[in-house]
PDB file of C-alpha atoms in Angstrom:
ATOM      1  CA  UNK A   1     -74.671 -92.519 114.046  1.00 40.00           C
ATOM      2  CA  UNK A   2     -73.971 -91.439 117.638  1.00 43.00           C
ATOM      3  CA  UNK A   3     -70.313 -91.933 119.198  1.00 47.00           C
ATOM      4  CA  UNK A   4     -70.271 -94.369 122.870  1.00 55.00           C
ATOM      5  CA  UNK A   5     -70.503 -91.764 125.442  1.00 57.00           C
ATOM      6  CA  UNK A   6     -67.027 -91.293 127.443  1.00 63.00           C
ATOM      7  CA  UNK A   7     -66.855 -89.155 130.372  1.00 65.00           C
ATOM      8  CA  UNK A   8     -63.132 -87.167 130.293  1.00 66.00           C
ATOM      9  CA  UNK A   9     -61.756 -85.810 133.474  1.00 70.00           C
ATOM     10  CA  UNK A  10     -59.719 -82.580 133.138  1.00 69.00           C
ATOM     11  CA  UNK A  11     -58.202 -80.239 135.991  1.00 70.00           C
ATOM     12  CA  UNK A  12     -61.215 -77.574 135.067  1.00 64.00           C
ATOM     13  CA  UNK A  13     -63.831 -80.736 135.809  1.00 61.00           C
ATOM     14  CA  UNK A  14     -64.988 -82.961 133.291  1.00 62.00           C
ATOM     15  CA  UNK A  15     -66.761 -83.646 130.249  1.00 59.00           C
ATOM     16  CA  UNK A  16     -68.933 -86.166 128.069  1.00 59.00           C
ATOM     17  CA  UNK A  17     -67.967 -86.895 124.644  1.00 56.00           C
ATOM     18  CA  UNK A  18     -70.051 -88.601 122.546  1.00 53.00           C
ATOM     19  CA  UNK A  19     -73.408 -87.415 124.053  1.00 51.00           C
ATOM     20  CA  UNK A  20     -75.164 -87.839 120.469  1.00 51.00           C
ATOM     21  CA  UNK A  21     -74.917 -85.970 116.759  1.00 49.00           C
ATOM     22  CA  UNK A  22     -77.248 -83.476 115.528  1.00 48.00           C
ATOM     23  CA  UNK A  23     -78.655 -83.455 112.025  1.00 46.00           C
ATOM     24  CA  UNK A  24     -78.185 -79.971 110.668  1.00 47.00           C
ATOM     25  CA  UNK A  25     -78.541 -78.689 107.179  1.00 46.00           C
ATOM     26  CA  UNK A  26     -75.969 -75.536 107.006  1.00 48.00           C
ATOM     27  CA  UNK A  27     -73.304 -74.059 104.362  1.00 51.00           C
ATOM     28  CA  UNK A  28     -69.590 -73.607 105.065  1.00 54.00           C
ATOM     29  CA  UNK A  29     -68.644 -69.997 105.331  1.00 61.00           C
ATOM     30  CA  UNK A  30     -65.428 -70.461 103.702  1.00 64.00           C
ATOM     31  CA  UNK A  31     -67.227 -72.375 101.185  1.00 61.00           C
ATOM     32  CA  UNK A  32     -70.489 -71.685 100.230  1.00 57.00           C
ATOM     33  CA  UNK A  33     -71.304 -74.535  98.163  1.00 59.00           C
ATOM     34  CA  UNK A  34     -69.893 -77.647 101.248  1.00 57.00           C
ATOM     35  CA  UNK A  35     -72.811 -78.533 103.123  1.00 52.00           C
ATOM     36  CA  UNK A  36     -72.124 -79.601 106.530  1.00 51.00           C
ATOM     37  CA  UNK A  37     -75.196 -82.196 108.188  1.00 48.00           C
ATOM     38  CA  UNK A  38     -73.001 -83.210 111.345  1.00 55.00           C
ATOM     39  CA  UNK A  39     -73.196 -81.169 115.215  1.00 71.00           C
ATOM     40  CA  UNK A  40     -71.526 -82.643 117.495  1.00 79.00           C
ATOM     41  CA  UNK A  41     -72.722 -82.133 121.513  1.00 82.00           C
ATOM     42  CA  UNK A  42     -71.041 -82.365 124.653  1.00 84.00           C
ATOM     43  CA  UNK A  43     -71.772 -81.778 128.795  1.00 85.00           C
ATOM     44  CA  UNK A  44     -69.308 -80.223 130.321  1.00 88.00           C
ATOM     45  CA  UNK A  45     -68.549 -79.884 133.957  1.00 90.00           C
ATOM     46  CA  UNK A  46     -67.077 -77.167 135.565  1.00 92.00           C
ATOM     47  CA  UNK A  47     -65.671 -77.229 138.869  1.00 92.00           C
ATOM     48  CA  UNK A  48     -66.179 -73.592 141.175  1.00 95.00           C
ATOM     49  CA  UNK A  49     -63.548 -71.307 140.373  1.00 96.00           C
ATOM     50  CA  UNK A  50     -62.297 -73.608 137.545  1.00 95.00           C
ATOM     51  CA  UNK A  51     -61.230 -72.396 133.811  1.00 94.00           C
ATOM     52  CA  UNK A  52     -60.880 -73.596 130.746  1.00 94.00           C
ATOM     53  CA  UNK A  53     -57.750 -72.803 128.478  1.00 95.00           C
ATOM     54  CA  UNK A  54     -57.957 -69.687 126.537  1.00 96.00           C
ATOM     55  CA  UNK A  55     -58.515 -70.605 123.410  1.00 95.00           C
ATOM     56  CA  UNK A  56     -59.816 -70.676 119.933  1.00 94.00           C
ATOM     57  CA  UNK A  57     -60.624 -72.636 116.715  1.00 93.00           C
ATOM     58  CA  UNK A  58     -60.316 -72.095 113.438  1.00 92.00           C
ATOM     59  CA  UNK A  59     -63.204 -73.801 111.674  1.00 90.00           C
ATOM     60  CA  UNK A  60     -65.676 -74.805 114.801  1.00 90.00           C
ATOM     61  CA  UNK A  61     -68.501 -72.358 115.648  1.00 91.00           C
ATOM     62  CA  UNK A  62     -69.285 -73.244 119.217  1.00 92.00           C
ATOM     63  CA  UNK A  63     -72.896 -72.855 121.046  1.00 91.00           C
ATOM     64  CA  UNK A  64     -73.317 -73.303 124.741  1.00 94.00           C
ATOM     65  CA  UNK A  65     -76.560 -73.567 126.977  1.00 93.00           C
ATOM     66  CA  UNK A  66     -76.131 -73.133 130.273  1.00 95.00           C
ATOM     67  CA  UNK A  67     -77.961 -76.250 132.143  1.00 94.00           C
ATOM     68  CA  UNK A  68     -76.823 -75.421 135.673  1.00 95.00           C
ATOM     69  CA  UNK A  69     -74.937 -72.985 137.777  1.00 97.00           C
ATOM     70  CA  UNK A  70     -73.583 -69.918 136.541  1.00 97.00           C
ATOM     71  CA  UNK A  71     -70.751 -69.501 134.126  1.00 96.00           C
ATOM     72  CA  UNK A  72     -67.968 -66.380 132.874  1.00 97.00           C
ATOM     73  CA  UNK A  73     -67.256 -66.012 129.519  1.00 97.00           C
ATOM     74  CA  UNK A  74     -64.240 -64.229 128.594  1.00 97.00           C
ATOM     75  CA  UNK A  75     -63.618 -63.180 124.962  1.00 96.00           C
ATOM     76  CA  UNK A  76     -60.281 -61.325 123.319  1.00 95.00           C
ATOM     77  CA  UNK A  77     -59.923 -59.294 120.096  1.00 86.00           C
ATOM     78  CA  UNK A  78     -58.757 -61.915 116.840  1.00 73.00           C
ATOM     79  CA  UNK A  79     -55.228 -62.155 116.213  1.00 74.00           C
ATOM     80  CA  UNK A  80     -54.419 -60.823 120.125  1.00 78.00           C
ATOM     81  CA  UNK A  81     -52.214 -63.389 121.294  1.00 84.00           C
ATOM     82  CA  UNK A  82     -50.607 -61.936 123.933  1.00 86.00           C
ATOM     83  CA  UNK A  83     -51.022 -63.673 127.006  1.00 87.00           C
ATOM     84  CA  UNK A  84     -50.993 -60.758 129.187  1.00 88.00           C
ATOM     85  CA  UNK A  85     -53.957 -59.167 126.899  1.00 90.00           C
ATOM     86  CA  UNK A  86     -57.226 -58.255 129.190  1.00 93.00           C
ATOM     87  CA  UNK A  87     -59.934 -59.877 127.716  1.00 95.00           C
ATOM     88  CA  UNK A  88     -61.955 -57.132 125.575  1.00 94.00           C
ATOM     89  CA  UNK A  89     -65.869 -58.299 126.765  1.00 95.00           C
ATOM     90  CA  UNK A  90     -66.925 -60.824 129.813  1.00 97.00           C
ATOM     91  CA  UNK A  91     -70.645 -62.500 129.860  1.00 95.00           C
ATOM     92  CA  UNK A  92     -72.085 -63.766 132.841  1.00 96.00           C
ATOM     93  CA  UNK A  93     -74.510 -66.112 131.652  1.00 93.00           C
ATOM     94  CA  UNK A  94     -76.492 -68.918 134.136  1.00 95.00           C
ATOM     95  CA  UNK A  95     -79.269 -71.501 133.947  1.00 95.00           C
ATOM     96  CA  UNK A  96     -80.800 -71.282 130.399  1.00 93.00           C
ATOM     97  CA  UNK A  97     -78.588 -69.074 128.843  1.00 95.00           C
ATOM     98  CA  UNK A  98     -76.860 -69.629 125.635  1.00 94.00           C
ATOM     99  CA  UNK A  99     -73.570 -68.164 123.901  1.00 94.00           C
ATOM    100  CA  UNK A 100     -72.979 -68.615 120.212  1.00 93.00           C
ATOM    101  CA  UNK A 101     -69.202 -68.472 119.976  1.00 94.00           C
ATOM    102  CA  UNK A 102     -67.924 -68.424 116.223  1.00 93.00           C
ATOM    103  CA  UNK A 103     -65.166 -70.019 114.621  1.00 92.00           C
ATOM    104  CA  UNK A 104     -61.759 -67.488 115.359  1.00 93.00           C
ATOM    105  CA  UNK A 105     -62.812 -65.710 118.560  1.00 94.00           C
ATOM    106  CA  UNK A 106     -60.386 -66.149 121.609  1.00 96.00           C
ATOM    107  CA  UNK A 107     -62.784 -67.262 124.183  1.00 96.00           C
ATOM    108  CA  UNK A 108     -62.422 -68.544 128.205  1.00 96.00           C
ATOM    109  CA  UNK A 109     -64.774 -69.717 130.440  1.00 95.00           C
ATOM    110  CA  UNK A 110     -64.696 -70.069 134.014  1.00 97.00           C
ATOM    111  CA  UNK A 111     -67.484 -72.112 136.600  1.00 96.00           C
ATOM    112  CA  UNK A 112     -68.715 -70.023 139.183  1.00 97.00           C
ATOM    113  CA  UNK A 113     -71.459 -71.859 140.842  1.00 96.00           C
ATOM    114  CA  UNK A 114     -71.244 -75.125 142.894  1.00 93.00           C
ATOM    115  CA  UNK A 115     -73.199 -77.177 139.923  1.00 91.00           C
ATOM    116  CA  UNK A 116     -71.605 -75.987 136.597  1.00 92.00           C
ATOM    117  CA  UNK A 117     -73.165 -77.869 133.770  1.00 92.00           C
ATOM    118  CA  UNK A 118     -72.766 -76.802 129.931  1.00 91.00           C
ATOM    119  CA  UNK A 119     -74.367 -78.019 126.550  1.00 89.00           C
ATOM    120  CA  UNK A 120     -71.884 -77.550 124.146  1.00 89.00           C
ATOM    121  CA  UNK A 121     -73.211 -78.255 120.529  1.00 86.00           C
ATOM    122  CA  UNK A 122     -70.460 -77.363 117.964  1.00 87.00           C
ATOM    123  CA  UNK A 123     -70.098 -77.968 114.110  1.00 80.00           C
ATOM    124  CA  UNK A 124     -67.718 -80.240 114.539  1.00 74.00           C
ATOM    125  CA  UNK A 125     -65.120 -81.533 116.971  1.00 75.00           C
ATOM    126  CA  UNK A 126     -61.497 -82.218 115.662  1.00 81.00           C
ATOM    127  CA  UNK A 127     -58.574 -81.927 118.842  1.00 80.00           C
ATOM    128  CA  UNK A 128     -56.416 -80.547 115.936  1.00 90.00           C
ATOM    129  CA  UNK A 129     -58.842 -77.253 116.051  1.00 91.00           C
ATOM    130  CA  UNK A 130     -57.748 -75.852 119.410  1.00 91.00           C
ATOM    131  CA  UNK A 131     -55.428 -73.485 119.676  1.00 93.00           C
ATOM    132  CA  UNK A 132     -54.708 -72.474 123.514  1.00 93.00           C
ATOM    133  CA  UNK A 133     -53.433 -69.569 124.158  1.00 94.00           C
ATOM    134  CA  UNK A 134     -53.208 -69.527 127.954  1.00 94.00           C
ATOM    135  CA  UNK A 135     -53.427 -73.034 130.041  1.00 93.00           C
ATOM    136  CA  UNK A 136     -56.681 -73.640 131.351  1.00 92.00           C
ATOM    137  CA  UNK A 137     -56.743 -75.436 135.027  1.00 91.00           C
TER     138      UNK A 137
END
């Protein structure tokens, strides 16, 4: 079953919900026994010079491909929640390049390009599972 595609506009750039389900066969890490079958994906665009919130979630693993353009990543230590905390590792990552991101690291990203297009294909996707940290733009 695959959601009606919506494009949302943010300050950061936009994104497209919706953009189809994957069929996965994977266990719960909390609970080995729960079998999830549902990824969800998403394109995001990021404008140049544009970041997301810091943030992080506390079930969703996250993996992004990088389609276009070229991308920061920006991860903190768990439980750091100080917003004047340096981030603890940065990945440059461009055209091609993927980043797992699992569920409970603090995590930013930032477009750097002029054509900033990401695959995001998660485990789920529930609003309720962010937790900023810092406002994105």
């Amino acid at each position: 079953m695959t959601a009606e595609m919506t494009r949302i506009k943010k300050g950061w750039g936009s994104f497209k919900d919706g953009v189809g389900e994957i069929f996965a066969y994977h266990t719960s890490q909390e609970n080995p026994e729960e079998t999830i079958f549902v990824e969800t994906v998403k394109l995001l665009s990021i404008a140049k010079d544009k970041r997301l919130s810091r943030h992080y979630h506390k079930k969703k693993d996250e993996y992004f491909i990088c389609v276009s353009g070229m991308f920061l990543i920006e991860f903190w230590d768990d439980g750091d929640l100080d917003v004047s905390a340096k981030p603890t590792r940065k990945v440059f990552f461009n055209e091609h390049d993927r980043v797992f991101v699992p569920a409970g690291l603090q995590h930013r990203m930032t477009g750097l390009a002029a054509n900033n297009v990401l695959l995001e294909v998660s485990t789920f996707d529930d609003p309720e599972d962010s937790y900023r940290i810092q406002k994105g733009d």
